[in-house]
XYZ file of C-alpha atoms in Angstrom:
699
model
C 9.525 59.639 30.868
C 10.210 62.927 29.153
C 7.611 64.847 31.135
C 8.467 68.022 32.950
C 8.833 67.894 36.741
C 5.779 70.142 37.000
C 3.585 67.435 35.556
C 3.865 65.248 38.611
C 4.189 67.928 41.259
C 7.851 67.135 41.922
C 10.863 69.385 42.233
C 14.029 68.502 40.359
C 17.478 69.913 40.662
C 19.722 70.204 37.617
C 21.055 66.963 36.190
C 24.463 65.768 37.329
C 26.113 66.675 34.009
C 24.775 70.244 34.037
C 25.855 70.620 37.669
C 29.341 69.420 36.773
C 29.578 71.745 33.778
C 27.818 74.629 35.593
C 25.153 74.978 32.917
C 21.507 75.913 33.192
C 19.433 72.737 32.939
C 15.829 72.639 31.718
C 15.238 69.800 34.220
C 13.647 67.475 31.678
C 15.012 64.117 30.655
C 17.096 64.105 28.618
C 17.922 67.742 29.292
C 18.658 70.168 26.478
C 22.429 70.151 26.968
C 22.870 66.374 27.322
C 20.669 65.730 24.305
C 22.621 68.197 22.189
C 25.960 66.696 23.270
C 24.647 63.135 22.603
C 25.298 61.990 26.157
C 21.722 61.276 27.184
C 22.961 58.133 28.947
C 24.813 60.378 31.436
C 21.832 62.639 32.106
C 20.853 61.671 35.664
C 18.752 63.495 38.223
C 18.999 63.150 41.952
C 16.006 61.715 43.787
C 12.977 63.902 43.090
C 10.809 64.819 46.044
C 7.448 66.473 46.332
C 7.664 69.978 47.765
C 4.927 69.340 50.297
C 6.631 66.191 51.507
C 9.661 68.058 52.854
C 7.798 69.217 55.973
C 8.452 67.509 59.271
C 6.244 64.518 59.940
C 3.188 65.074 62.114
C 2.757 63.549 65.539
C 0.338 60.996 64.082
C 2.903 59.839 61.573
C 5.539 59.603 64.321
C 3.169 57.310 66.240
C 2.633 55.169 63.161
C 6.369 54.948 62.594
C 6.905 53.953 66.231
C 4.197 51.307 65.827
C 5.910 49.901 62.748
C 9.223 49.801 64.578
C 7.639 47.629 67.237
C 6.440 45.048 64.678
C 8.286 41.723 64.723
C 11.189 41.407 62.300
C 10.147 39.805 59.000
C 13.672 39.173 57.802
C 13.208 35.441 58.330
C 10.291 35.506 55.887
C 12.422 37.369 53.398
C 15.178 34.792 53.834
C 12.676 32.030 53.126
C 11.543 33.824 49.974
C 15.142 34.140 48.847
C 15.692 30.430 49.507
C 12.690 29.580 47.306
C 13.992 31.905 44.578
C 17.394 30.245 44.747
C 15.918 26.854 43.807
C 13.933 28.284 40.913
C 10.538 29.354 42.251
C 9.416 32.716 40.880
C 6.935 35.314 42.096
C 4.015 33.577 40.367
C 4.568 30.189 42.031
C 1.944 28.843 44.421
C 4.301 29.066 47.398
C 4.478 32.829 47.059
C 0.753 33.092 46.387
C -0.196 31.713 49.777
C -0.455 35.325 50.970
C -2.210 38.110 49.120
C 0.146 40.285 47.061
C -0.933 43.784 46.187
C 1.912 44.447 43.743
C 4.930 42.694 42.303
C 8.326 43.533 43.670
C 10.808 45.242 41.346
C 13.661 43.156 40.039
C 17.055 43.772 41.665
C 19.539 45.706 39.514
C 21.428 43.455 37.111
C 25.184 43.101 37.356
C 27.721 41.864 34.844
C 29.649 38.664 35.444
C 33.373 39.456 35.440
C 36.189 36.961 34.929
C 39.880 37.107 34.139
C 41.029 35.542 30.882
C 43.507 33.378 32.783
C 40.636 31.772 34.716
C 38.279 31.200 31.769
C 39.349 29.232 28.700
C 36.298 30.352 26.713
C 37.112 34.018 27.367
C 40.742 33.432 26.444
C 39.696 31.851 23.129
C 37.247 34.683 22.468
C 40.019 37.263 22.913
C 42.181 35.304 20.498
C 39.387 35.282 17.913
C 38.883 39.048 18.089
C 41.025 40.918 15.539
C 43.592 43.558 16.553
C 42.367 46.867 18.000
C 42.575 48.827 14.725
C 40.611 46.183 12.802
C 38.038 45.890 15.580
C 37.655 49.678 15.497
C 36.877 49.472 11.775
C 34.332 46.714 12.322
C 32.613 48.654 15.096
C 32.552 51.796 12.975
C 31.052 49.874 10.033
C 28.430 48.425 12.352
C 27.407 51.716 13.949
C 27.350 53.698 10.695
C 25.455 51.082 8.709
C 24.259 47.835 10.246
C 22.889 49.292 13.477
C 20.468 51.492 11.526
C 18.532 48.434 10.356
C 16.860 48.115 13.777
C 18.838 50.454 16.087
C 19.180 47.970 18.932
C 22.310 49.690 20.285
C 22.531 53.320 21.393
C 25.912 54.356 19.890
C 27.165 56.958 22.455
C 26.740 54.575 25.374
C 28.219 51.667 23.423
C 31.332 53.629 22.410
C 31.978 54.712 25.997
C 31.738 51.106 27.185
C 33.905 50.043 24.233
C 36.722 52.341 25.328
C 36.464 51.166 28.938
C 36.548 47.516 27.821
C 39.818 48.002 25.907
C 41.377 49.846 28.852
C 40.474 46.944 31.136
C 41.836 44.435 28.647
C 45.174 46.251 28.224
C 45.445 46.429 32.022
C 44.796 42.645 32.288
C 41.761 43.279 34.464
C 38.701 41.006 34.654
C 36.306 41.561 31.754
C 32.527 41.542 31.712
C 31.426 38.397 29.907
C 28.095 39.865 28.797
C 29.703 42.866 27.153
C 32.401 40.730 25.519
C 29.672 38.550 23.991
C 27.976 41.655 22.627
C 31.224 42.920 21.093
C 31.830 39.581 19.369
C 28.282 39.599 18.013
C 28.701 43.162 16.738
C 31.799 42.037 14.828
C 29.910 39.018 13.439
C 27.045 41.184 12.149
C 29.402 43.845 10.825
C 31.278 41.353 8.632
C 27.991 40.326 7.011
C 27.543 43.830 5.573
C 30.827 45.047 4.120
C 31.497 46.916 0.903
C 33.942 45.313 -1.562
C 36.919 47.446 -0.480
C 36.437 46.802 3.222
C 35.822 43.098 2.555
C 39.057 42.844 0.566
C 40.971 44.664 3.299
C 39.658 42.359 6.049
C 40.432 39.204 4.109
C 43.971 40.379 3.345
C 44.710 41.447 6.936
C 43.150 38.444 8.668
C 43.895 35.803 6.017
C 40.417 34.262 5.954
C 37.287 34.616 3.816
C 34.766 37.071 5.198
C 32.179 34.312 5.648
C 34.553 32.310 7.862
C 35.324 35.380 9.958
C 31.651 36.083 10.564
C 31.060 32.493 11.638
C 34.092 32.554 13.957
C 32.919 35.660 15.784
C 29.377 34.328 16.118
C 30.491 30.910 17.386
C 32.927 32.493 19.866
C 30.106 34.642 21.256
C 27.836 31.612 21.657
C 30.585 29.618 23.372
C 31.376 32.446 25.788
C 27.686 32.983 26.540
C 27.473 29.374 27.758
C 29.873 30.265 30.596
C 27.645 33.002 32.027
C 25.602 31.691 34.978
C 21.902 31.350 34.221
C 21.018 33.673 37.082
C 23.230 36.491 35.728
C 20.474 38.170 33.743
C 21.496 41.429 32.127
C 20.224 43.827 29.472
C 23.472 43.159 27.574
C 22.375 39.541 27.259
C 19.176 40.689 25.562
C 21.119 42.866 23.107
C 23.579 40.076 22.377
C 20.819 37.519 21.778
C 18.881 39.955 19.585
C 21.944 40.410 17.418
C 22.398 36.645 17.290
C 18.841 36.389 15.973
C 19.656 39.161 13.496
C 22.791 37.289 12.384
C 20.762 34.155 11.670
C 18.219 36.231 9.716
C 21.010 37.619 7.566
C 22.118 34.061 6.869
C 18.522 33.151 5.871
C 18.418 30.700 8.800
C 15.066 31.841 10.091
C 14.345 28.830 12.295
C 17.544 29.396 14.272
C 16.694 33.086 14.341
C 13.323 32.252 15.882
C 14.976 30.153 18.608
C 17.530 32.880 19.394
C 14.676 35.385 19.587
C 12.865 33.088 22.009
C 15.899 33.049 24.296
C 16.157 36.842 24.109
C 12.491 37.227 25.062
C 12.866 34.909 28.055
C 15.948 36.840 29.173
C 14.006 40.104 28.910
C 11.106 38.653 30.893
C 13.512 37.485 33.597
C 14.647 41.107 33.872
C 11.039 42.312 34.039
C 11.372 44.356 30.845
C 7.861 43.328 29.800
C 6.353 45.204 32.782
C 7.265 48.763 33.692
C 6.399 48.221 37.339
C 9.213 45.673 37.643
C 11.899 48.147 36.584
C 12.661 49.231 40.132
C 14.785 52.248 40.937
C 16.715 52.827 37.697
C 17.745 55.853 35.684
C 15.553 57.348 32.981
C 18.091 56.215 30.387
C 17.900 52.579 31.524
C 14.112 52.829 31.543
C 14.122 54.087 27.953
C 16.528 51.360 26.811
C 14.324 48.671 28.359
C 11.318 49.992 26.453
C 13.291 50.217 23.221
C 14.443 46.624 23.476
C 10.947 45.367 24.223
C 9.652 47.307 21.222
C 12.080 45.417 18.939
C 11.329 42.070 20.601
C 7.592 42.630 20.187
C 7.874 43.528 16.489
C 10.240 40.656 15.676
C 8.059 38.126 17.471
C 5.086 39.071 15.301
C 7.148 39.215 12.113
C 9.138 35.974 12.400
C 6.276 33.945 13.880
C 4.027 35.004 10.997
C 6.787 34.235 8.500
C 7.313 30.713 9.864
C 3.618 30.104 10.681
C 4.574 29.472 14.310
C 2.861 30.556 17.529
C 3.752 33.898 19.053
C 6.396 33.765 21.770
C 5.035 36.677 23.811
C 1.882 36.394 25.891
C 0.667 39.957 25.509
C -1.839 39.609 28.328
C 1.144 39.664 30.705
C 2.759 42.733 29.145
C 2.335 46.176 30.688
C 5.040 48.261 29.112
C 4.769 51.646 27.420
C 6.232 52.469 24.045
C 9.632 54.201 24.085
C 9.690 57.998 24.176
C 12.464 58.237 21.531
C 13.884 61.414 23.056
C 17.499 60.261 23.305
C 18.304 61.672 19.877
C 18.481 65.405 19.233
C 16.978 65.004 15.760
C 13.770 63.704 14.241
C 12.771 61.104 13.260
C 14.467 58.746 15.656
C 16.216 55.761 14.009
C 13.879 53.555 16.057
C 10.639 55.219 14.959
C 9.920 52.573 12.297
C 10.016 49.843 14.965
C 7.871 51.867 17.356
C 5.226 52.356 14.657
C 5.178 48.640 13.942
C 4.955 47.727 17.630
C 2.107 50.203 18.008
C -0.119 48.558 15.388
C 0.858 45.064 16.534
C -0.395 45.873 20.027
C -3.733 47.045 18.645
C -4.134 44.032 16.352
C -3.229 41.599 19.125
C -5.717 43.126 21.554
C -8.576 43.082 19.022
C -7.958 39.997 16.893
C -5.240 37.895 18.501
C -3.280 36.201 15.726
C -3.897 36.913 12.002
C -4.765 33.242 11.502
C -7.818 33.809 13.719
C -9.102 36.485 11.296
C -11.109 34.363 8.843
C -14.555 35.779 8.107
C -15.071 38.626 5.604
C -16.342 40.909 8.391
C -13.246 40.254 10.508
C -10.956 40.817 7.521
C -12.656 44.142 6.791
C -12.119 45.283 10.394
C -8.524 44.031 10.412
C -7.819 45.815 7.134
C -9.332 49.056 8.380
C -7.057 49.065 11.444
C -3.936 48.705 9.289
C -5.071 51.233 6.681
C -5.785 53.813 9.403
C -2.338 53.122 10.819
C -0.709 53.506 7.404
C -2.455 56.796 6.764
C -1.058 58.107 10.068
C 2.595 57.665 9.062
C 4.805 60.728 9.600
C 5.460 62.770 6.475
C 8.923 61.248 5.947
C 7.368 57.749 5.811
C 4.130 58.674 4.040
C 2.853 56.262 1.416
C 1.997 59.100 -0.954
C 4.562 61.786 -1.753
C 6.793 61.309 1.324
C 8.963 64.178 2.498
C 12.447 63.358 1.214
C 14.109 66.624 2.218
C 16.210 64.970 4.950
C 17.098 61.811 3.030
C 20.547 63.120 2.118
C 21.280 64.104 5.725
C 19.825 61.033 7.461
C 20.207 58.441 4.763
C 18.819 55.592 6.846
C 15.380 57.258 6.556
C 15.087 55.816 3.036
C 15.752 52.311 4.355
C 13.104 52.687 7.054
C 10.595 54.109 4.579
C 10.973 51.060 2.326
C 10.817 48.756 5.343
C 7.598 50.296 6.672
C 5.866 50.233 3.300
C 6.678 46.588 2.607
C 5.833 45.570 6.166
C 2.483 47.390 6.027
C 1.356 45.687 2.813
C 2.613 42.317 4.093
C 0.501 42.711 7.232
C -2.519 43.613 5.089
C -2.125 40.327 3.228
C -1.758 38.064 6.270
C -5.468 37.132 6.685
C -6.255 37.466 2.941
C -3.727 34.894 1.699
C -6.126 32.020 2.372
C -8.672 33.539 -0.020
C -6.017 33.929 -2.717
C -5.250 30.187 -2.564
C -8.846 29.030 -3.136
C -10.303 27.773 -6.380
C -12.671 30.461 -7.580
C -15.042 31.032 -10.464
C -17.514 33.757 -11.341
C -20.065 31.788 -9.324
C -18.013 31.898 -6.111
C -19.487 33.842 -3.149
C -19.331 37.581 -3.867
C -17.501 38.319 -0.617
C -14.839 35.742 -1.460
C -14.310 37.302 -4.873
C -14.180 40.783 -3.374
C -11.605 39.828 -0.776
C -9.518 38.021 -3.381
C -9.569 41.081 -5.654
C -8.591 43.331 -2.736
C -5.783 40.904 -1.976
C -4.574 41.143 -5.567
C -4.512 44.956 -5.296
C -2.522 44.836 -2.050
C -0.187 42.180 -3.463
C 0.572 44.288 -6.522
C 1.236 47.260 -4.258
C 3.542 45.082 -2.164
C 5.415 43.973 -5.271
C 5.817 47.626 -6.273
C 7.211 48.447 -2.815
C 9.501 45.405 -2.892
C 10.834 46.370 -6.302
C 11.894 49.767 -4.947
C 13.248 48.152 -1.766
C 15.285 45.687 -3.804
C 16.915 48.414 -5.881
C 17.806 50.213 -2.667
C 19.332 47.127 -1.032
C 21.063 45.477 -3.973
C 23.922 44.690 -4.218
C 25.400 45.912 -0.961
C 22.738 44.680 1.441
C 21.933 41.456 -0.398
C 21.775 39.682 2.970
C 18.724 41.627 4.117
C 16.822 38.378 3.644
C 13.433 39.431 4.955
C 12.892 41.765 1.999
C 14.435 39.317 -0.442
C 12.317 36.383 0.722
C 9.236 38.589 0.543
C 9.892 39.039 -3.193
C 9.710 35.290 -3.718
C 6.787 34.721 -1.368
C 4.718 37.530 -2.919
C 5.328 36.181 -6.415
C 4.317 32.692 -5.236
C 1.030 34.136 -3.916
C 0.380 35.662 -7.339
C 1.146 32.301 -8.987
C -1.403 30.710 -6.664
C -4.029 33.273 -7.715
C -3.507 32.468 -11.406
C -3.459 28.711 -10.827
C -6.755 28.830 -8.940
C -8.550 31.086 -11.401
C -10.564 28.259 -12.972
C -12.557 30.255 -15.522
C -10.128 33.128 -16.071
C -12.313 35.688 -14.325
C -9.374 37.823 -13.108
C -9.266 40.991 -15.162
C -5.670 41.918 -14.226
C -4.107 38.708 -15.430
C -1.370 40.257 -17.597
C -0.363 42.655 -14.822
C -0.002 39.720 -12.432
C 2.151 37.797 -14.912
C 4.398 40.800 -15.400
C 4.745 41.188 -11.612
C 5.762 37.521 -11.339
C 8.320 38.052 -14.082
C 9.669 41.127 -12.312
C 10.179 39.045 -9.155
C 11.889 36.328 -11.181
C 14.212 38.925 -12.676
C 15.182 40.255 -9.239
C 15.822 36.755 -7.895
C 17.936 35.976 -10.981
C 20.241 38.839 -10.038
C 20.472 37.486 -6.493
C 21.004 33.835 -7.449
C 24.788 34.223 -7.373
C 24.705 35.992 -3.986
C 22.984 33.489 -1.687
C 21.895 29.868 -1.839
C 18.378 30.738 -0.704
C 17.977 33.208 -3.577
C 19.183 30.575 -6.048
C 16.658 28.028 -4.778
C 13.906 30.663 -4.767
C 14.672 31.576 -8.362
C 14.564 27.938 -9.510
C 11.236 27.278 -7.781
C 9.641 30.481 -9.033
C 10.808 29.658 -12.557
C 9.060 26.306 -12.356
C 5.913 27.931 -11.027
C 6.026 30.487 -13.812
C 6.096 27.666 -16.366
C 2.822 26.349 -15.008
C 0.917 29.486 -15.861
C 0.264 31.003 -19.275
C 3.303 33.247 -19.273
C 4.102 34.866 -22.645
C 7.369 36.156 -21.208
C 8.830 32.711 -20.597
C 10.787 31.375 -23.611
C 8.936 28.357 -25.114
C 10.545 24.961 -25.411
C 11.914 24.252 -28.887
C 13.766 21.429 -30.578
C 17.438 20.851 -30.045
C 18.328 22.198 -33.512
C 16.947 25.596 -32.630
C 19.072 25.705 -29.487
C 22.182 24.732 -31.420
C 21.647 27.491 -33.975
C 20.974 29.991 -31.219
C 24.123 29.100 -29.345
C 26.178 29.601 -32.480
C 25.022 33.187 -32.876
C 24.692 34.329 -29.272
C 27.252 35.101 -26.649
C 27.979 32.265 -24.260
C 25.472 32.070 -21.389
C 23.899 35.376 -22.422
C 20.134 35.471 -21.934
C 18.025 36.529 -24.916
C 17.200 40.197 -25.255
C 13.628 41.087 -24.422
C 12.059 44.484 -24.746
C 11.997 46.420 -21.447
C 8.577 47.410 -20.131
C 7.038 49.240 -17.214
C 3.811 48.251 -15.642
C 1.200 50.290 -13.842
C -0.040 48.282 -10.895
C -1.789 48.719 -7.600
C -3.562 51.779 -6.384
C -1.992 55.008 -5.310
C -4.685 55.309 -2.682
C -4.894 52.530 -0.115
C -8.099 50.624 -0.584
C -8.820 52.134 -4.002
C -8.500 50.538 -7.415
C -8.955 53.587 -9.607
C -5.454 55.024 -9.789
C -2.247 53.096 -10.214
C 1.355 53.283 -9.086
C 4.236 52.209 -11.260
C 6.850 49.650 -10.417
C 9.920 48.543 -12.240
C 9.324 45.417 -14.250
C 11.283 43.617 -16.877
C 11.358 40.016 -18.033
C 14.354 37.929 -17.216
C 16.939 38.386 -19.874
C 16.855 42.160 -19.789
C 19.168 42.160 -16.824
C 16.447 42.585 -14.226
C 14.054 45.231 -13.073
C 15.441 48.749 -13.032
C 18.795 47.616 -14.282
C 20.955 50.647 -13.553
C 22.406 51.300 -10.130
C 24.268 54.507 -9.534
C 27.128 53.068 -7.531
C 27.967 50.915 -4.563
C 26.111 52.507 -1.685
C 28.146 53.931 1.176
C 27.229 53.625 4.813
C 23.908 55.120 5.883
C 25.737 57.659 7.962
C 27.516 59.133 4.929
C 25.002 59.500 2.139
C 23.250 56.280 1.170
C 21.509 57.288 -2.067
C 18.137 55.949 -3.148
C 18.372 54.568 -6.660
C 14.945 53.031 -7.095
C 12.885 54.496 -9.892
C 9.668 53.576 -11.648
C 8.594 54.031 -15.199
C 5.321 53.658 -17.099
C 4.232 50.773 -19.258
C 1.884 50.814 -22.272
C -1.653 49.711 -21.565
C -1.483 47.231 -24.430
C 1.023 44.492 -23.692
C 2.819 42.890 -26.610
C 4.165 39.383 -25.985
C 7.952 39.413 -25.992
C 9.925 37.257 -28.393
C 13.371 35.837 -28.066
C 15.992 35.321 -30.740
C 14.524 31.999 -31.805
C 11.788 33.817 -33.781
C 9.186 31.526 -32.282
C 5.670 32.798 -31.821
C 3.453 32.178 -28.827
C -0.260 31.586 -28.744
C -2.374 31.369 -25.615
C -4.057 27.947 -25.398
C -7.833 28.143 -25.123
C -9.640 27.368 -21.887
C -11.268 23.951 -21.776
C -13.232 21.851 -19.369
C -11.442 20.390 -16.374
C -10.541 16.712 -16.560
C -10.982 14.135 -13.819
C -8.145 13.872 -11.332
C -7.022 10.479 -12.586
C -6.507 11.617 -16.183
C -3.207 12.879 -17.548
C -3.166 16.523 -18.497
C -2.644 16.705 -22.299
C 0.174 18.888 -23.574
C -0.694 22.466 -24.591
C 0.353 23.781 -28.043
C 3.498 25.267 -26.450
C 4.096 23.117 -23.361
C 5.754 24.639 -20.323
C 6.203 21.450 -18.383
C 5.720 17.746 -19.153
C 2.230 16.339 -18.586
C 2.011 15.106 -15.009
C -0.644 12.941 -13.351
C -2.235 14.883 -10.510
C -1.829 12.035 -8.064
C 1.941 12.048 -8.609
C 2.217 15.287 -6.639
C 1.666 13.313 -3.461
C 5.258 12.080 -3.650
C 6.710 15.549 -4.260
C 7.083 18.582 -2.066
C 6.372 21.061 -4.849
C 6.711 20.630 -8.573
C 9.516 18.117 -8.378
C 11.406 19.657 -5.446
C 11.954 17.584 -2.344
C 12.334 19.212 1.067
C 16.024 18.322 0.940
C 16.369 20.304 -2.275
C 14.428 23.191 -0.792
C 16.980 23.391 2.019
C 16.421 26.321 4.391
C 13.466 27.398 2.255
C 11.505 24.304 3.317
C 11.254 25.549 6.902
C 10.810 29.165 5.861
C 8.230 28.990 3.097
C 4.694 27.896 3.953
C 3.982 26.578 0.462
C 1.256 24.195 1.673
C -1.030 27.152 2.378
C -0.888 28.203 -1.291
C -2.032 24.811 -2.664
C 0.456 25.112 -5.511
C 0.202 21.435 -6.456
C -3.177 22.142 -8.030
C -3.034 21.976 -11.852
C -5.589 24.370 -13.391
C -7.915 23.492 -16.192
C -6.829 26.345 -18.463
C -3.455 24.664 -19.020
C -5.162 21.852 -20.844
């Protein structure tokens, strides 16, 4: 879309903005002046024509035109087609396939559905829910300077122009576009989820309600108003509104609802023909670019959320024929949408070669799958590079740091998708060599992922504690490592202590989040129980009640015991290699969490969001930590496995009461029912990790 007019043999005049301002236009889209002034949405060119096509038609063509004029009128056929479309039959239905079609017809341009507040009770209620103009301005500004940079679904210059026009229409008591009003409500709902303490306090004082209630009110008002819009009124604003609804649910850790909202957004986009460039019709270059940008986000989210929930993909990629966005709207590099474009790029390649990750099962397939992702990772731009990224623009474009963390964690998560099954198998030194190799590679990638998540957590916490994808990944990655330890029957894993320290680092991060969200609290409790089932020298042993009484008399109330702070070298600094190691922040719970210090509450990304993550090195020789009880810890020796119907005898320092193996059939996981798991039950695929297995080394 950003090609020069010479490339296609067409002649372009200057864009309408340059003509109006009497400036010299470079005749590319977006042109140099519109891009610099951040008005790429207004950069329009008149109809381009080929220079050779301007000549008068030949006599032969005049005869052909006369012959076409004499053909019978086909308007009746068109009317019949419109009648079929009115009752729900689309272009792929068998009625329309009775005649051969050489190409699909472009979709007609979408139009907003306008109504006056006096004629629509839902719109009237929505306007009552919206805060006053000054408060709404603050919410919009908070959204555009901070929240929008998470995925960059909205192009700010165009949105602000429409925002001003919407308020002018409202003050003039004119009919309002329902689609745009829904989007504004959803922007306010998402903005209130990510507020700094001062802004949160100001909103609650001005509006007289807790911030959580305000966010729910805006979201519910948008959903109610959306129900009024006729089903046939498809619009790109509907796709943006539904995408933000899915984003809102993700921030509330309600991933199942997020998946359903995403499904509705995808169907809306398909109804508009966004999934096929040929269905765009005669639209401006800006609208073309926005369609591609939205489909890029839809494509990436479909892969991400479906994999997270172990659900089928919503998009049939065999029907998709859409190019990646050009990302030329912005006058700077990288574009805030580049991280999504990179992800969509590799997803398209993986889908075409392997289908779903669950279909990648054999060692040969896993090797090919891994090679595709590693090649993709090594092709990251310098600002997102895995090794020594270019951070020179981080202070100017502070959202680059967020996208760098996002890409790194997403890349390692995608590497693990087909390997997880091997990490949940019982293995010994006599297991197939390929199985052991893949498991060991999975451990390396998992440790690298934990290192990336540790840095991501320090960047997000505490201000973006609702960025639940990264926070859930901390728990899920630690659970995978627990599964590896539990299934290591003869203790053949050489990096056992590193894995235990990584689990403890995850537990420490979740402990800091436990007071922020209910999902984090549940995740912390479950991971703590899992940690007790492995030989973890960093978990305080159970002692008699007298010891606890003496400890409480000398310690501060509810203060965790002090434990020496360590760093751990984990993972490989070179993807696919196990020779060199990266460092990640790690500290046992009780030390206040991994990488305890945070510089300050982070401002909006548009005004200097500082990266505060930092790693440090850990001694090669690990010394078991002790708490204030002065109790020593000894690792119980490995013994032979007992039959399934025999109680597991208590170890010298028991971590959990002896439990018959068959009793796990009545439990979801380690004593937690699905009701206790709450939202985590639908989100976490714990069955695939076989965590109910009790290993022989705990005997």
